[in-house]
Coordinates of C-alpha atoms in Angstrom, one line a residue:
M1 CA -12.0 26.1 5.1
S2 CA -8.4 25.8 6.1
S3 CA -5.9 28.6 5.4
Q4 CA -3.8 26.2 3.2
Q5 CA -5.6 25.1 0.1
N6 CA -5.0 21.6 -1.3
A7 CA -5.2 20.7 -5.0
V8 CA -8.9 19.7 -4.9
D9 CA -9.9 23.0 -3.0
A10 CA -8.1 25.0 -5.7
L11 CA -9.8 23.2 -8.5
L12 CA -13.3 23.7 -7.0
I13 CA -12.6 27.4 -6.5
R14 CA -11.4 27.7 -10.1
L15 CA -14.6 26.0 -11.3
G16 CA -16.7 28.3 -9.2
M17 CA -17.8 25.5 -6.8
P18 CA -16.4 26.6 -3.4
E19 CA -19.5 25.4 -1.6
E20 CA -18.5 21.8 -2.4
I21 CA -15.2 22.1 -0.6
P22 CA -16.5 20.9 2.9
T23 CA -18.0 17.8 1.2
F24 CA -14.7 16.6 -0.3
Q25 CA -12.8 17.5 2.9
A26 CA -15.2 15.3 4.9
L27 CA -14.4 12.4 2.4
G28 CA -10.7 13.0 2.8
V29 CA -10.2 13.8 -0.9
D30 CA -7.4 16.3 -1.1
R31 CA -5.5 15.2 -4.2
I32 CA -6.5 15.3 -7.9
V33 CA -5.3 11.7 -8.4
T34 CA -7.6 10.6 -5.5
L35 CA -10.5 12.6 -7.0
R36 CA -10.0 10.7 -10.4
K37 CA -10.3 7.4 -8.6
M38 CA -13.7 8.1 -7.1
S39 CA -16.5 6.0 -8.5
E40 CA -19.3 7.5 -10.5
E41 CA -21.8 6.8 -7.7
A42 CA -19.5 8.3 -5.1
L43 CA -19.0 11.4 -7.2
R44 CA -22.8 11.7 -7.8
E45 CA -23.4 11.6 -4.1
A46 CA -20.8 14.2 -3.4
V47 CA -21.9 16.6 -6.2
P48 CA -25.7 16.1 -6.8
D49 CA -25.9 18.9 -9.4
D50 CA -25.5 17.5 -12.9
E51 CA -24.0 20.6 -14.5
K52 CA -21.4 21.0 -11.7
R53 CA -20.5 17.3 -11.7
K54 CA -20.1 17.4 -15.5
S55 CA -17.8 20.4 -15.3
L56 CA -15.8 18.7 -12.6
I57 CA -15.5 15.4 -14.5
E58 CA -14.3 17.2 -17.6
S59 CA -11.7 19.0 -15.6
I60 CA -10.2 15.9 -14.0
T61 CA -10.4 13.6 -17.1
S62 CA -9.0 16.1 -19.5
R63 CA -6.0 16.6 -17.1
G64 CA -6.4 20.4 -17.4
H65 CA -6.2 20.6 -21.2
L66 CA -9.5 22.4 -21.7
Q67 CA -8.1 25.1 -24.0
A68 CA -8.5 24.8 -27.7
R69 CA -5.7 22.6 -29.0
R70 CA -4.7 25.2 -31.7
A71 CA -4.6 28.0 -29.2
G72 CA -1.8 26.5 -27.1
P73 CA -1.5 27.1 -23.3
P74 CA -2.7 30.3 -21.8
S75 CA -0.2 33.2 -21.7
G76 CA 2.2 33.0 -18.9
Q77 CA 1.6 29.3 -18.2
P78 CA 3.9 26.4 -19.2
H79 CA 2.6 23.6 -21.4
P80 CA 1.2 20.6 -19.4
P81 CA 3.5 17.7 -18.9
R82 CA 3.8 15.1 -21.7
S83 CA 3.1 11.4 -21.3
A84 CA 5.5 8.6 -22.1
D85 CA 4.2 8.5 -25.6
T86 CA 5.5 12.0 -26.3
E87 CA 9.1 11.3 -25.2
L88 CA 11.8 12.6 -27.6
V89 CA 14.0 10.0 -29.2
R90 CA 17.3 10.8 -27.6
G91 CA 20.8 10.8 -28.9
P92 CA 23.6 8.6 -27.4
F93 CA 24.0 9.0 -23.6
E94 CA 21.4 11.8 -23.5
E95 CA 19.9 12.4 -20.1
G96 CA 16.2 11.4 -19.8
R97 CA 14.0 8.4 -19.3
G98 CA 16.3 6.1 -21.2
G99 CA 19.2 6.9 -18.9
G100 CA 22.6 8.3 -19.7
F101 CA 23.8 11.8 -20.7
A102 CA 23.9 14.0 -23.8
P103 CA 27.4 14.7 -25.1
R104 CA 26.1 17.9 -26.8
G105 CA 26.2 21.1 -24.8
G106 CA 22.4 21.6 -24.7
R107 CA 20.1 20.8 -21.8
G108 CA 19.1 17.1 -21.5
G109 CA 16.0 15.6 -20.1
R110 CA 12.5 15.8 -21.5
G111 CA 13.1 17.8 -24.7
G112 CA 15.5 20.4 -23.2
R113 CA 14.5 24.0 -23.6
G114 CA 11.6 24.7 -25.9
G115 CA 9.8 22.4 -28.2
G116 CA 11.1 19.8 -30.7
R117 CA 12.0 20.7 -34.3
G118 CA 10.7 19.1 -37.5
A119 CA 12.7 17.2 -40.0
A120 CA 13.5 20.4 -41.9
G121 CA 14.5 22.1 -38.7
D122 CA 11.4 24.3 -38.5
M123 CA 9.8 24.9 -35.2
Q124 CA 6.7 22.8 -34.7
D125 CA 5.8 24.0 -31.2
G126 CA 4.1 27.4 -30.7
D127 CA 1.1 29.4 -31.7
D128 CA 1.8 29.2 -35.5
S129 CA 1.9 25.5 -35.8
T130 CA 0.0 22.6 -34.2
R131 CA 1.5 19.3 -33.2
V132 CA 0.1 16.3 -35.1
C133 CA -1.4 13.2 -33.3
R134 CA 0.3 10.2 -34.9
H135 CA -2.1 7.8 -33.2
F136 CA -5.2 9.4 -34.7
F137 CA -4.1 8.4 -38.2
S138 CA -3.1 4.9 -37.2
K139 CA -5.2 1.7 -37.4
E140 CA -6.0 1.7 -33.7
G141 CA -6.9 5.4 -33.5
C142 CA -6.3 7.9 -30.7
K143 CA -7.5 6.7 -27.3
Y144 CA -8.0 10.2 -26.0
G145 CA -10.5 11.2 -28.7
E146 CA -11.5 14.9 -28.7
K147 CA -9.6 15.4 -25.4
C148 CA -6.2 14.8 -27.1
R149 CA -4.0 17.8 -27.1
Y150 CA -2.7 17.2 -30.6
S151 CA -4.2 17.9 -34.0
H152 CA -6.8 15.5 -35.5
D153 CA -7.3 17.7 -38.6
P154 CA -7.4 15.6 -41.8
N155 CA -5.4 18.3 -43.6
D156 CA -2.5 17.5 -41.3
R157 CA -2.5 13.8 -42.2
D158 CA 0.6 14.0 -44.6
R159 CA 2.5 16.0 -42.0
G160 CA 1.7 13.4 -39.4
Q161 CA 2.9 10.6 -41.5
E162 CA 6.3 12.3 -41.9
L163 CA 6.9 12.1 -38.1
P164 CA 9.3 9.4 -36.9
S165 CA 7.9 6.2 -35.5
G166 CA 7.4 6.1 -31.8
S167 CA 6.7 9.9 -31.4
G168 CA 3.5 11.6 -30.5
M169 CA 4.7 15.0 -31.5
A170 CA 6.8 16.8 -34.2
Q171 CA 10.5 16.2 -33.5
R172 CA 13.9 15.6 -34.9
T173 CA 14.6 12.4 -36.8
V174 CA 17.3 10.6 -34.7
E175 CA 18.3 7.0 -35.0
K176 CA 18.7 5.0 -31.8
P177 CA 22.4 4.7 -30.8
A178 CA 24.0 1.4 -30.8
P179 CA 25.7 0.3 -27.5
P180 CA 29.5 0.7 -27.3
Q181 CA 31.4 -2.2 -28.8
N182 CA 33.0 -3.3 -25.6
Y183 CA 29.7 -4.2 -24.0
K184 CA 29.7 -7.9 -24.7
C185 CA 27.7 -9.2 -21.7
S186 CA 24.0 -8.7 -21.3
I187 CA 21.2 -9.6 -19.0
E188 CA 17.4 -9.2 -19.1
V189 CA 15.7 -7.9 -16.0
E190 CA 11.9 -8.2 -15.6
I191 CA 10.1 -5.8 -13.3
P192 CA 6.4 -5.0 -12.7
T193 CA 5.2 -2.3 -15.1
E194 CA 3.7 -0.2 -12.2
R195 CA 7.2 0.1 -10.7
I196 CA 8.9 1.7 -13.8
K197 CA 8.3 5.1 -12.2
Y198 CA 10.5 4.2 -9.2
L199 CA 13.2 2.9 -11.5
L200 CA 13.3 6.0 -13.7
G201 CA 12.9 8.7 -11.1
T202 CA 13.2 12.4 -12.2
Q203 CA 14.6 12.5 -15.7
G204 CA 15.9 9.0 -15.5
I205 CA 18.2 9.8 -12.6
N206 CA 17.9 6.4 -10.9
I207 CA 18.8 4.3 -14.0
K208 CA 21.5 6.9 -14.8
Y209 CA 22.9 6.2 -11.3
I210 CA 22.9 2.4 -11.9
N211 CA 24.7 2.8 -15.3
E212 CA 27.3 5.1 -13.7
T213 CA 27.9 2.8 -10.7
C214 CA 28.1 -0.5 -12.6
S215 CA 29.6 0.9 -15.9
T216 CA 26.7 -0.5 -17.8
Y217 CA 24.4 0.5 -20.6
N218 CA 20.6 -0.1 -20.9
E219 CA 18.8 -0.7 -24.2
R220 CA 16.6 2.3 -24.9
F221 CA 12.8 2.1 -24.8
D222 CA 10.3 4.7 -26.0
H223 CA 7.0 3.5 -24.6
V224 CA 5.8 1.4 -21.7
D225 CA 2.4 -0.3 -22.2
E226 CA 0.5 0.0 -18.9
K227 CA -1.6 -2.9 -19.8
D228 CA 1.3 -5.3 -19.5
E229 CA 2.0 -6.6 -16.0
T230 CA 5.7 -6.8 -16.4
F231 CA 8.4 -4.9 -18.4
K232 CA 11.8 -6.2 -19.5
I233 CA 14.9 -4.1 -19.5
R234 CA 18.1 -5.4 -21.1
M235 CA 21.3 -4.3 -19.4
L236 CA 24.7 -4.5 -21.2
G237 CA 28.2 -4.4 -19.8
A238 CA 31.8 -5.4 -20.3
T239 CA 31.7 -8.2 -17.7
E240 CA 29.1 -10.5 -16.2
E241 CA 29.9 -9.1 -12.7
A242 CA 28.9 -5.6 -14.0
V243 CA 25.5 -6.7 -15.4
N244 CA 24.7 -8.8 -12.4
K245 CA 25.4 -5.9 -10.1
A246 CA 23.2 -3.7 -12.3
K247 CA 20.4 -6.3 -12.1
E248 CA 20.6 -6.2 -8.3
L249 CA 20.4 -2.5 -8.2
L250 CA 17.5 -2.4 -10.6
L251 CA 15.5 -4.8 -8.5
L252 CA 16.4 -2.9 -5.3
I253 CA 15.5 0.5 -6.6
A254 CA 12.3 -0.7 -8.3
G255 CA 11.2 -2.3 -5.0
V256 CA 11.0 -5.8 -6.4
K257 CA 13.5 -7.1 -3.8
R258 CA 11.5 -5.5 -1.0
E259 CA 8.3 -7.1 -2.2
E260 CA 10.0 -10.5 -2.2
E261 CA 11.2 -10.0 1.4
K262 CA 7.7 -8.9 2.4
K263 CA 6.2 -12.0 1.0
D264 CA 8.8 -14.1 2.8
R265 CA 7.9 -12.5 6.1
F266 CA 4.2 -13.1 5.3
Q267 CA 4.8 -16.8 4.7
Y268 CA 6.8 -17.0 7.9
A269 CA 4.0 -15.4 9.9
V270 CA 1.5 -17.9 8.4
N271 CA 3.7 -21.0 8.9
E272 CA 5.6 -19.9 12.0
L273 CA 5.2 -23.2 13.8
D274 CA 6.6 -25.3 11.0
A275 CA 9.4 -22.8 10.4
N276 CA 10.4 -22.6 14.0
T277 CA 10.3 -26.4 14.5
H278 CA 12.5 -26.9 11.5
A279 CA 15.0 -24.3 12.8
A280 CA 15.1 -25.8 16.3
R281 CA 15.8 -29.2 14.9
L282 CA 18.6 -27.9 12.7
F283 CA 20.0 -25.9 15.6
A284 CA 20.1 -28.9 17.9
A285 CA 21.6 -31.1 15.2
C286 CA 24.4 -28.6 14.5
N287 CA 25.2 -28.3 18.2
L288 CA 25.4 -32.1 18.5
K289 CA 27.8 -32.2 15.6
N290 CA 30.0 -29.6 17.4
A291 CA 30.3 -31.7 20.5
D292 CA 33.7 -31.6 22.1
T293 CA 34.6 -28.5 20.2
P294 CA 34.8 -24.8 21.3
R295 CA 31.6 -24.1 19.3
H296 CA 29.5 -26.5 21.3
L297 CA 26.7 -24.7 23.3
S298 CA 25.7 -25.7 26.8
D299 CA 22.2 -26.8 27.7
S300 CA 21.4 -23.5 29.4
I301 CA 22.3 -21.5 26.3
L302 CA 20.2 -23.9 24.2
R303 CA 17.2 -23.4 26.4
N304 CA 17.7 -19.7 26.4
V305 CA 17.8 -19.6 22.6
L306 CA 14.9 -22.0 22.0
S307 CA 12.7 -20.1 24.6
S308 CA 12.5 -17.2 22.1
F309 CA 10.9 -19.5 19.5
H310 CA 7.1 -19.4 19.1
F311 CA 5.7 -23.0 19.0
V312 CA 2.0 -22.3 18.9
R313 CA -0.1 -23.7 15.9
P314 CA -1.9 -20.9 14.1
Q315 CA -5.6 -20.9 15.1
E316 CA -8.5 -21.2 12.7
V317 CA -9.5 -17.7 11.6
R318 CA -12.4 -17.0 9.2
H319 CA -11.6 -13.9 7.0
F320 CA -14.3 -11.6 5.9
Y321 CA -14.2 -8.3 3.9
M322 CA -16.8 -5.6 3.5
Y323 CA -16.8 -2.6 1.1
T324 CA -17.4 0.7 2.9
S325 CA -16.8 4.4 2.4
S326 CA -13.9 6.1 4.2
S327 CA -16.2 7.5 6.9
D328 CA -16.3 6.0 10.4
K329 CA -20.1 6.1 10.4
D330 CA -20.4 3.8 7.5
K331 CA -17.9 1.3 9.0
L332 CA -19.5 1.3 12.4
E333 CA -22.9 0.6 10.9
M334 CA -21.5 -2.5 9.2
V335 CA -20.0 -3.5 12.6
S336 CA -23.4 -3.2 14.2
K337 CA -24.6 -6.0 11.8
I338 CA -21.8 -8.2 13.0
V339 CA -22.1 -7.5 16.7
S340 CA -25.9 -8.1 16.7
Q341 CA -25.3 -11.8 16.2
L342 CA -22.9 -12.2 19.2
S343 CA -23.6 -13.4 22.7
G344 CA -21.2 -10.8 23.9
V345 CA -18.4 -8.5 22.7
Q346 CA -14.9 -9.8 23.0
A347 CA -13.1 -7.8 20.2
I348 CA -10.2 -5.7 19.1
L349 CA -10.5 -2.9 16.6
F350 CA -7.3 -2.1 14.7
C351 CA -6.7 1.2 12.9
D352 CA -3.9 3.5 12.1
Q353 CA -1.8 5.0 14.9
K354 CA -3.1 8.5 14.6
R355 CA -6.7 7.4 14.3
V356 CA -6.6 5.6 17.7
E357 CA -6.1 8.9 19.5
E358 CA -8.8 10.6 17.3
M359 CA -11.3 7.8 17.9
R360 CA -10.8 8.2 21.7
K361 CA -12.7 11.5 21.5
G362 CA -15.7 9.6 20.1
S363 CA -15.6 6.6 22.5
Q364 CA -19.4 6.9 23.2
R365 CA -20.3 6.6 19.6
I366 CA -18.1 3.5 19.3
A367 CA -19.7 2.0 22.4
R368 CA -23.2 2.3 20.9
H369 CA -22.2 0.1 17.9
F370 CA -20.6 -2.5 20.2
N371 CA -23.7 -3.1 22.4
G372 CA -22.7 -0.4 24.9
V373 CA -19.3 -1.9 25.8
E374 CA -16.9 0.7 26.9
P375 CA -13.8 0.7 24.6
Q376 CA -10.3 0.9 26.0
F377 CA -7.6 2.8 23.9
V378 CA -3.9 2.0 23.7
Y379 CA -1.5 4.0 21.6
R380 CA 2.1 5.3 21.9
Q381 CA 1.4 8.7 23.3
L382 CA 0.0 7.3 26.5
T383 CA 2.2 6.9 29.6
K384 CA 3.1 3.5 30.8
E385 CA 0.7 3.7 33.7
E386 CA -2.2 4.8 31.4
R387 CA -1.4 2.1 28.9
L388 CA -1.3 -0.7 31.6
T389 CA -4.5 0.6 33.2
A390 CA -6.4 0.4 29.9
L391 CA -5.0 -3.1 29.3
E392 CA -6.1 -4.2 32.8
K393 CA -9.6 -3.0 32.2
F394 CA -9.6 -4.8 28.9
K395 CA -8.4 -8.0 30.6
N396 CA -11.0 -7.9 33.4
G397 CA -13.9 -7.0 31.2
V398 CA -17.5 -6.5 32.3
V399 CA -19.8 -9.5 32.7
N400 CA -23.1 -9.3 30.8
E401 CA -26.4 -11.2 31.3
N402 CA -25.0 -14.2 29.4
G403 CA -22.0 -14.5 31.7
V404 CA -19.6 -13.3 29.0
K405 CA -16.7 -11.1 30.0
Q406 CA -17.2 -8.3 27.5
R407 CA -14.1 -6.5 26.4
L408 CA -13.2 -4.1 23.6
L409 CA -9.8 -2.7 22.7
V410 CA -9.0 0.0 20.1
T411 CA -5.4 0.0 19.2
N412 CA -2.9 -0.3 16.3
E413 CA -0.5 -2.8 14.9
D414 CA 1.9 -2.5 17.9
Y415 CA -0.4 -4.6 20.0
A416 CA -0.5 -7.3 17.4
K417 CA 3.3 -7.5 17.4
L418 CA 3.2 -7.7 21.2
A419 CA 0.6 -10.5 21.2
R420 CA 3.0 -12.8 19.3
K421 CA 5.3 -13.1 22.3
T422 CA 3.0 -12.6 25.3
V423 CA -0.3 -14.1 26.6
I424 CA -3.2 -11.8 25.8
P425 CA -6.9 -11.8 27.0
Y426 CA -9.2 -13.9 24.8
V427 CA -11.0 -12.3 21.9
N428 CA -13.0 -14.0 19.1
L429 CA -13.5 -11.0 16.8
V430 CA -11.1 -8.6 15.1
I431 CA -12.2 -5.5 13.1
N432 CA -9.6 -4.0 10.8
F433 CA -10.8 -0.4 10.1
S434 CA -8.4 0.0 7.2
V435 CA -6.3 -2.3 5.0
P436 CA -2.9 -2.8 6.8
R437 CA 0.3 -1.7 5.1
T438 CA 1.5 -5.2 4.5
E439 CA 0.2 -8.8 4.4
E440 CA 2.4 -9.5 7.4
Y441 CA 0.6 -6.9 9.6
Y442 CA -2.8 -8.2 8.6
V443 CA -1.8 -11.8 9.6
L444 CA -0.5 -10.6 12.9
Q445 CA -3.7 -8.6 13.6
S446 CA -6.1 -11.4 12.6
Q447 CA -4.2 -14.0 14.6
V448 CA -4.9 -12.3 17.9
T449 CA -8.4 -13.8 17.7
G450 CA -9.7 -17.4 18.3
R451 CA -6.8 -18.8 20.3
H452 CA -6.8 -21.9 22.5
G453 CA -8.2 -24.1 19.7
T454 CA -11.2 -21.9 19.0
V455 CA -12.6 -20.3 15.9
G456 CA -12.0 -16.6 15.3
A457 CA -13.4 -14.0 12.9
S458 CA -11.5 -11.2 11.2
F459 CA -13.2 -8.5 9.3
L460 CA -11.5 -6.1 6.9
C461 CA -13.0 -2.7 5.9
V462 CA -12.1 -1.8 2.3
N463 CA -12.8 1.5 0.6
T464 CA -12.2 2.6 -3.0
Y465 CA -8.7 3.9 -2.3
E466 CA -7.5 0.6 -0.7
E467 CA -8.7 -1.7 -3.5
A468 CA -5.2 -2.2 -4.9
A469 CA -3.7 -3.2 -1.5
F470 CA -6.7 -5.5 -0.8
R471 CA -6.1 -7.3 -4.1
E472 CA -2.6 -8.2 -2.9
L473 CA -4.0 -9.7 0.3
K474 CA -6.5 -11.8 -1.7
E475 CA -3.7 -13.5 -3.5
N476 CA -2.6 -15.4 -0.4
I477 CA -5.6 -15.2 2.0
Q478 CA -9.1 -16.6 1.3
F479 CA -11.7 -13.9 2.0
E480 CA -15.5 -14.1 2.1
R481 CA -17.5 -11.0 1.4
F482 CA -19.8 -9.7 4.1
E483 CA -22.8 -7.7 3.1
D484 CA -25.5 -8.6 5.7
E485 CA -26.1 -10.9 8.7
D486 CA -26.6 -14.0 6.6
H487 CA -22.9 -14.0 5.5
F488 CA -21.7 -14.3 9.1
R489 CA -24.4 -16.4 10.7
A490 CA -22.7 -19.8 10.2
T491 CA -19.5 -18.6 11.7
A492 CA -21.2 -16.6 14.5
V493 CA -22.7 -19.8 16.1
E494 CA -19.2 -21.5 16.1
L495 CA -17.5 -18.7 18.2
S496 CA -16.5 -19.4 21.8
Y497 CA -16.6 -16.9 24.6
D498 CA -14.6 -16.2 27.7
T499 CA -17.2 -16.6 30.5
V500 CA -17.2 -16.8 34.3
E501 CA -17.9 -20.5 34.2
N502 CA -15.4 -21.3 31.3
S503 CA -12.5 -18.9 31.4
L504 CA -10.4 -18.8 28.2
T505 CA -8.1 -16.0 29.5
P506 CA -5.1 -17.4 31.5
E507 CA -4.2 -15.6 34.7
T508 CA -0.8 -14.9 33.2
A509 CA -2.4 -12.8 30.5
D510 CA -0.9 -9.4 29.9
P511 CA -0.8 -7.2 32.1
P512 CA 0.3 -9.1 35.2
A513 CA -1.7 -8.7 38.4
D514 CA 1.2 -7.0 40.2
W515 CA 2.2 -4.5 37.4
R516 CA 1.7 -1.5 39.7
E517 CA 4.5 -2.8 42.0
H518 CA 6.9 -3.0 39.1
L519 CA 5.8 0.2 37.3
N520 CA 9.1 2.0 38.0
D521 CA 11.4 -1.0 37.6
K522 CA 14.3 -0.5 35.2
K523 CA 14.0 -2.4 31.9
P524 CA 16.3 -5.5 32.1
P525 CA 19.1 -5.7 29.6
Q526 CA 18.3 -7.7 26.4
S527 CA 19.5 -11.3 26.9
F528 CA 21.1 -13.5 24.2
G529 CA 18.5 -15.0 21.9
R530 CA 15.7 -12.8 23.1
R531 CA 13.0 -12.0 20.4
R532 CA 13.3 -8.6 19.0

């Protein structure tokens, strides 16, 4: 066990289950939020003992509130954080989730010091009095049931009805402030609900910054329903320029603008031929219009610029996904089912940068699952000579009994970006060991396969923690699920191979044959129009 305990280790020790720590360390589960996302089947496999598993589930689902509700938190420990339902209704410009500041001298934020006060000014927080759950006495009822931290005692019903609407705890009755009279312009901004947390920040510091910068005011909101996909925020200001500027900052801080740019890059990667053809025609037309003017470009400059464009039609790639655990053993066993249907291995395995170096230590295990083909590893920590040597072995391959030049490369997304602007050795299979960070990276990695008018196959390993990222990929890419050999058999027979008789790898493929002679050459300066 490591000298530094993570949150899961500490929880297991507190529950008297230190023997389970190695199991969760092997699964890579080191955070409580990750532990909560584990499926029931995965948790049963990790903790076979029913009593221990029940104790663990109660601890993570109750969010630590195992003490009796009337007893309050243990001595010396602060009360657990409150959810969005328990936010205090704030006064005008009071600091907190609604944004703004408190004109009064007290501490702002989430309730300030100590607990809230009742309508009569009596303290409702502490050992002598219990907070009342407003939701329990409503028509819908309390979704937390017995695990709710607030009182469900029928004797407290009248006291619960006296609480202000929108609160989950006893608090002061404060009416929502009206916006200043000079705020005559308004605009409604719609953002994904899951990104509210980025917009608010700690104690509403981000939205507070927006209001300060743009001299705006946002309409207050008490509760965000996580079931809704989007959430609307109304910004008010003295001028249209102010509210429009506030909208831009809202979208930027919430990450909406970044998501839109990411989707644009994805669409460009998918439709690169059409986009570049349109851009080249527009570029030539503008230059023709500028004839006999100082802005007219010479033919040599035109050729230099257009040489940086990529005019290759995207190849046909069949996309498959397979659910696996986070362990390499499980993933490689699925790979064996794929490789067993091939006439030879001509593949690239993509994984995270750090994982490439780690997997190099287990190269023999990887080779066993790829029909004994020796893998080559390329990652940033290698010297230039080591990297080019590995790429040369990958390019040459080893001929098997079917005449196929077998080759296997284990690398990261850097090679996929390089493959967009250089000629690479032919491969017909790509294995993505994890879900890439963005759609753009997945497209780049999958399109290194099946070039020269052939069919390629791209497989994506998905575990429980990557489900959300995979759902985003499925919105724009059509995937087929792979569970056994039958799901791949139709595509396997359509794959082409780089053989001795029919070579699909051009002689100009990277690296060049004379790379050793130019190993110590200085890098030429970047020319105008060169692709970055």
